Amino acid sequence: MDEKPIDKHIILDELNELKDLDHDYSDGRILGSMCTKAHPFAKEVYYKFLDANLGDPGLFKGTKIIENKVIESIGELLSIEKPYGNIVTGGTEANLMAMRAARNHARKYKGIVDGEIIVPQSAHFSFKKAADMLNLKIVEAKLDNYKIDVESIKQLISDKTVAIVAIAGTTELGLIDPIEEISKIAHENNIYFHVDAAFGGFSIPFLRDMGYDLPVFDFSLEGVCSITIDPHKMGLAPIPAGGIIFRKEEYLDVMAIDSPYLTVKTQSTIVGTRSGAASAATYAIMKYFGKEGYSNLIKELMVNTKFLKENLEKIGYEVICEPELNLVAFNHPEMDAHKLAEELEKLGWKVSVAKCPVAIRIVLMNHIKMEHLKELVEDLKEIF
């Protein structure tokens, strides 16, 4: 820390120089991110609630009411009348809370000490963090056409299983696991079932309403105990804004610890101090867009997805699978994916390489417009 105060203009000049090193969503060249530029209205609301601390909700009663309202709104989207949960930092924290709830519930009601969680090979890496932090063993289920193999789950269930996890919008391919079948298995075996819909949660419901043939993934399935859904992805809320929704209050109760010096007696979230800004911004943007606005948004992104998929095939690229959501993964038969990523990097495109399978993945988020895709296709032509 400097000895004396420094003029704020000097500080801002330094920060602006460093900010210029960041990539900007608006240039349309960030192709591998599941996050995007937050809507200006959401940013405006976020700023108004920066000082609100939901870790001590008795002091910020209005902001806590907002969080409750946004959880209800998300619950409606996920087919549950009385949801429980919180707006948290993102999918990682939400998945961590779900696994903690599953572990504690199994400890209390089943006496399971050394618990195991069954996750697909396509699961987000946050489950490895959760397992490490919660002393749980990960048991990986096999994949069938890049989706979790239901028969593999059946074979892996044991008397130590505390949770089964499925994905609604996989990170690498944007695919939806056969959640309805898994829900039945979990319910029949009395096992906690968590759905990671961090990416797909804000798009699948609207696509289904538009007639897209996509699997059911929500609380209308009796076996589903919790769902992760990220407003800061397809919901256009500012980072950080993740969501964790539980079917029953008891899943929060089994995580609760005493918080004697706060305005509430217990606390169930991972972190203590929590900004209310994310809840307020999410509430505002959901009200602002409504079902019609989000439907129009995802409809446009699926048009872009179809355009990219078809044009990649026209110029000799191999698309890994038929896109279910706004994500396209592809390779070229004459070049390794990592080498292709390097070539695209030279041309200014920021892409990522999936691990399973190894392929270039492009997430068609709101900041990627049709003109950017046309330019990308032309550059891909030039590489070969």
C-alpha atoms as one frame of an Amber mdcrd trajectory, in Angstrom:
protein
   0.000   0.000   0.000   1.269   3.462  -0.856   2.326   5.778   1.961   0.159
   8.685   0.807  -3.182   8.916  -0.978  -3.020   9.032  -4.781  -5.219  11.171
  -6.969  -8.182   9.137  -8.214  -7.540  10.138 -11.841  -4.099   8.543 -11.702
  -5.629   5.392 -10.237  -8.336   5.314 -12.900  -5.761   5.756 -15.659  -3.856
   2.746 -14.325  -7.011   0.659 -14.056  -8.114   1.611 -17.567  -4.774   0.503
 -18.964  -5.151  -2.869 -17.264  -8.802  -3.148 -18.307  -7.683  -2.750 -21.914
  -5.850  -6.077 -21.551  -9.201  -7.816 -21.009 -11.161  -9.236 -23.903 -14.508
  -7.590 -24.481 -17.694  -9.589 -25.049 -19.034  -6.931 -27.414 -16.391  -7.601
 -30.082 -18.031 -10.991 -30.688 -14.763 -12.911 -30.573 -15.158 -14.607 -27.201
 -16.543 -17.888 -28.508 -16.027 -20.361 -25.658 -17.701 -18.637 -22.717 -21.039
 -19.551 -21.170 -21.214 -16.067 -19.704 -21.950 -12.906 -21.621 -22.303  -9.171
 -21.264 -24.892  -8.323 -18.625 -27.896  -6.271 -19.701 -27.487  -2.513 -18.942
 -30.672  -2.456 -16.846 -29.385  -5.325 -14.713 -26.117  -3.444 -14.193 -28.004
  -0.340 -13.137 -29.966  -2.258 -10.507 -26.868  -4.157  -9.368 -25.114  -0.920
  -8.488 -28.054   0.275  -6.352 -27.791  -2.800  -4.105 -24.009  -3.094  -3.790
 -24.036  -2.454  -0.037 -26.848  -4.890   0.816 -25.600  -7.935   2.746 -27.871
 -10.977   2.562 -25.629 -12.706   5.073 -27.378 -10.569   7.689 -30.870 -10.335
   6.192 -32.546  -8.774   9.208 -30.680  -5.573   8.416 -31.690  -5.706   4.754
 -35.250  -6.936   4.897 -36.244  -5.472   1.545 -33.331  -7.110  -0.243 -34.166
 -10.446   1.402 -37.739 -10.106   0.131 -36.267  -9.561  -3.347 -34.198 -12.749
  -3.058 -37.302 -14.655  -1.989 -39.221 -13.236  -4.941 -36.538 -14.155  -7.461
 -36.330 -17.696  -6.067 -40.109 -17.938  -6.541 -39.790 -16.679 -10.127 -37.061
 -19.176 -10.933 -39.105 -21.865  -9.217 -42.029 -21.098 -11.506 -39.677 -21.533
 -14.448 -38.646 -24.918 -13.023 -42.189 -26.176 -12.291 -42.289 -25.881  -8.514
 -44.829 -23.832  -6.563 -42.880 -23.431  -3.321 -39.147 -23.458  -3.977 -36.378
 -22.947  -1.445 -32.895 -21.701  -2.164 -30.556 -18.801  -2.718 -28.886 -16.621
  -5.287 -25.180 -17.421  -4.964 -21.958 -16.678  -6.844 -22.389 -19.209  -9.626
 -22.817 -22.819 -10.632 -19.811 -23.997  -8.648 -21.164 -22.682  -5.343 -24.651
 -23.929  -6.206 -23.360 -27.436  -6.962 -21.323 -27.358  -3.762 -24.434 -26.484
  -1.745 -26.399 -29.282  -3.415 -23.727 -31.872  -2.627 -23.449 -30.622   0.943
 -27.210 -30.921   1.350 -27.145 -34.440  -0.089 -24.263 -35.506   2.157 -25.778
 -34.057   5.333 -29.220 -35.458   4.530 -27.757 -38.924   3.995 -25.789 -38.661
   7.228 -28.822 -37.637   9.252 -31.446 -39.970   7.804 -29.391 -42.921   6.511
 -26.313 -42.875   8.695 -23.972 -42.798   5.663 -20.546 -41.509   6.691 -18.216
 -42.171   3.738 -20.520 -41.038   0.976 -20.266 -41.413  -2.793 -21.753 -39.251
  -5.540 -22.496 -40.645  -8.985 -21.723 -38.094 -11.695 -21.406 -38.440 -15.478
 -18.011 -38.211 -17.131 -19.367 -35.022 -18.693 -19.964 -33.355 -15.320 -18.575
 -29.896 -14.611 -15.296 -29.813 -12.690 -17.070 -28.135  -9.766 -18.158 -31.576
  -8.560 -14.506 -32.501  -8.080 -14.136 -29.423  -5.902 -17.243 -30.397  -3.965
 -16.010 -33.947  -3.444 -12.645 -32.699  -2.242 -14.138 -30.174   0.186 -16.873
 -32.463   1.503 -14.851 -35.683   1.725 -17.034 -37.445  -0.822 -15.939 -40.037
  -3.357 -16.783 -39.390  -6.998 -17.998 -42.403  -8.963 -18.132 -41.634 -12.682
 -20.947 -43.039 -14.789 -20.184 -43.902 -18.393 -21.530 -41.961 -21.346 -23.712
 -43.145 -24.199 -23.513 -40.779 -27.188 -22.032 -38.158 -24.858 -24.943 -38.389
 -22.400 -24.953 -40.253 -19.102 -25.585 -43.985 -19.500 -28.611 -44.915 -17.388
 -27.538 -48.551 -17.099 -24.175 -47.405 -15.782 -25.921 -45.495 -13.000 -27.871
 -48.584 -11.967 -24.655 -50.577 -11.703 -22.892 -47.918  -9.632 -25.544 -47.423
  -6.947 -24.374 -48.730  -3.583 -25.235 -48.383   0.091 -22.804 -45.437   0.158
 -24.478 -43.438  -2.619 -25.622 -40.076  -1.263 -26.410 -38.370  -4.578 -26.839
 -38.843  -8.299 -26.039 -35.932 -10.615 -27.256 -35.295 -14.159 -26.697 -32.340
 -16.496 -29.156 -30.180 -18.396 -26.816 -28.475 -20.819 -23.370 -30.064 -20.576
 -20.430 -27.679 -20.494 -18.666 -29.263 -23.444 -21.540 -30.097 -25.806 -24.683
 -28.461 -24.414 -26.517 -31.804 -24.236 -29.290 -32.829 -21.850 -29.007 -36.095
 -19.967 -32.000 -38.512 -19.815 -33.139 -36.858 -16.601 -36.647 -38.331 -16.542
 -35.274 -41.897 -16.466 -32.690 -41.008 -13.822 -35.343 -39.310 -11.702 -37.279
 -42.576 -11.545 -34.164 -44.502 -10.530 -33.293 -41.990  -7.812 -36.845 -41.911
  -6.483 -37.163 -45.697  -6.411 -33.878 -46.003  -4.544 -34.521 -43.048  -2.223
 -31.376 -41.271  -3.389 -30.891 -37.515  -3.598 -30.965 -36.379  -7.243 -29.376
 -33.106  -8.352 -29.691 -31.557 -11.812 -26.962 -29.170 -12.917 -28.848 -26.831
 -15.270 -26.434 -23.941 -14.849 -26.389 -23.452 -18.620 -29.686 -24.920 -19.776
 -31.976 -23.708 -17.011 -32.699 -20.343 -18.596 -33.262 -21.733 -22.091 -34.773
 -25.250 -22.032 -38.160 -24.144 -20.595 -38.600 -21.508 -23.295 -37.448 -23.833
 -26.073 -39.880 -26.510 -24.943 -42.700 -23.946 -24.992 -41.697 -23.109 -28.573
 -42.041 -26.748 -29.599 -38.437 -27.931 -29.403 -38.286 -31.648 -28.599 -36.155
 -31.444 -25.455 -36.250 -33.666 -22.353 -38.022 -32.677 -19.159 -35.451 -31.770
 -16.507 -37.250 -29.895 -13.733 -39.202 -30.395 -10.505 -42.180 -31.839 -12.365
 -40.132 -35.039 -12.030 -40.681 -36.315  -8.504 -37.136 -37.571  -8.051 -35.463
 -34.185  -8.594 -34.309 -32.731  -5.258 -32.335 -29.677  -6.374 -31.409 -27.735
  -9.495 -28.528 -25.406 -10.258 -29.454 -22.551 -12.603 -27.241 -19.562 -13.414
 -28.861 -16.174 -14.107 -25.465 -14.799 -15.163 -25.394 -17.124 -18.159 -28.524
 -17.162 -20.326 -30.381 -14.954 -17.841 -28.207 -11.891 -18.706 -27.690 -10.981
 -15.051 -24.310  -9.548 -13.967 -21.573 -11.804 -12.653 -21.720 -13.245 -10.022
 -25.282 -14.576 -10.043 -25.822 -18.298  -9.681 -28.899 -20.020  -8.360 -29.596
 -23.109  -6.271 -33.202 -24.283  -5.899 -34.320 -27.035  -3.509 -37.579 -28.984
  -3.484 -37.765 -29.109   0.325 -36.754 -26.741   3.102 -35.235 -29.674   4.972
 -32.357 -29.726   2.472 -31.419 -26.252   3.691 -32.092 -27.209   7.303 -29.583
 -30.075   7.277 -26.873 -27.574   6.295 -27.841 -24.912   8.823 -25.361 -23.786
  11.463 -25.888 -21.378  14.337 -25.180 -17.710  13.603 -25.708 -16.161  17.062
 -24.417 -12.643  16.389 -26.473 -12.039  13.240 -30.113 -11.064  12.803 -31.020
 -14.647  11.898 -30.500 -17.677  14.129 -29.060 -20.019  11.493 -27.319 -19.847
   8.130 -27.292 -22.510   5.397 -25.265 -20.893   2.614 -21.570 -21.626   2.032
 -20.479 -18.017   2.426 -21.539 -15.638   5.173 -21.506 -12.174   3.671 -23.485
 -12.229   0.414 -24.139  -9.223  -1.788 -27.812  -8.547  -2.403 -26.929  -6.931
  -5.717 -27.079 -10.217  -7.630 -30.574 -11.001  -6.325 -31.863  -7.528  -7.141
 -30.349  -7.514 -10.631 -31.684 -10.995 -11.382 -35.154 -10.033 -10.169 -35.116
  -6.886 -12.283 -33.933  -8.505 -15.505 -36.389 -11.403 -15.191 -39.254  -8.933
 -14.775 -37.918  -6.790 -17.609 -37.612  -9.641 -20.114 -40.482 -11.870 -19.056
 -41.141 -15.149 -20.845 -41.599 -13.390 -24.178 -38.254 -11.611 -23.983 -36.282
 -14.703 -23.030 -38.090 -16.740 -25.686 -37.134 -14.219 -28.371 -33.541 -14.214
 -27.160 -33.049 -17.980 -27.228 -34.941 -18.237 -30.517 -32.406 -15.925 -32.155
 -29.497 -17.824 -30.620 -30.829 -21.117 -31.960 -31.086 -19.569 -35.434 -27.417
 -18.616 -35.089 -26.599 -22.111 -33.856 -28.236 -23.719 -36.872 -26.456 -21.301
 -39.221 -23.048 -22.130 -37.756 -23.638 -25.879 -37.720 -24.811 -26.011 -41.341
 -22.044 -23.760 -42.637 -19.331 -25.694 -40.809 -20.496 -28.852 -42.549 -20.586
 -27.090 -45.916 -16.899 -26.153 -45.675 -15.691 -29.599 -44.590 -15.769 -29.489
 -40.803 -17.190 -32.333 -38.708 -19.828 -31.323 -36.149 -19.606 -33.646 -33.134
 -23.336 -33.956 -32.492 -26.640 -32.349 -33.365 -26.902 -29.274 -31.106 -29.684
 -29.393 -28.523 -28.909 -25.963 -27.110 -26.888 -23.002 -28.364 -23.521 -24.763
 -28.452 -21.652 -26.258 -31.413 -18.599 -28.523 -31.125 -16.573 -29.450 -34.188
 -13.298 -30.698 -35.623 -11.580 -30.808 -38.991 -10.400 -34.199 -40.312  -7.011
 -32.742 -41.295  -6.064 -30.858 -38.131  -5.845 -31.562 -34.398  -8.322 -29.520
 -32.334  -5.593 -27.865 -30.265  -3.724 -26.849 -33.408  -6.955 -25.511 -34.896
  -7.535 -23.506 -31.720  -4.053 -21.997 -32.105  -4.800 -20.997 -35.691  -8.058
 -19.346 -34.643  -6.248 -17.577 -31.813  -3.851 -16.055 -34.362  -6.875 -14.647
 -36.155  -8.199 -13.093 -32.939 -10.845 -15.672 -32.016 -11.015 -16.848 -28.391
 -12.139 -20.473 -28.475 -11.916 -23.358 -26.032 -11.189 -27.043 -26.607 -13.488
 -29.637 -25.095 -11.925 -32.646 -23.378 -14.622 -35.269 -23.958 -14.508 -35.410
 -26.906 -11.519 -33.306 -27.894 -13.063 -30.650 -30.131 -13.460 -26.927 -30.652
 -16.541 -25.725 -28.775 -18.403 -22.514 -29.539 -21.102 -21.248 -27.210 -23.558
 -19.066 -29.105 -24.144 -16.446 -26.427 -25.908 -13.124 -26.775 -22.730 -11.193
 -27.666 -22.082 -13.332 -30.760 -24.048 -11.883 -33.670 -24.669 -13.214 -37.166
 -22.025 -10.915 -38.653 -19.439 -12.401 -36.295 -20.386 -15.927 -37.346 -20.102
 -15.083 -41.032 -16.636 -13.684 -40.407 -15.700 -16.790 -38.425 -16.835 -19.087
 -41.240 -14.747 -17.143 -43.725 -11.689 -17.428 -41.480 -12.276 -21.166 -41.062
 -12.333 -21.463 -44.854  -8.967 -19.695 -45.076  -7.305 -22.074 -42.609  -7.690
 -24.891 -45.166
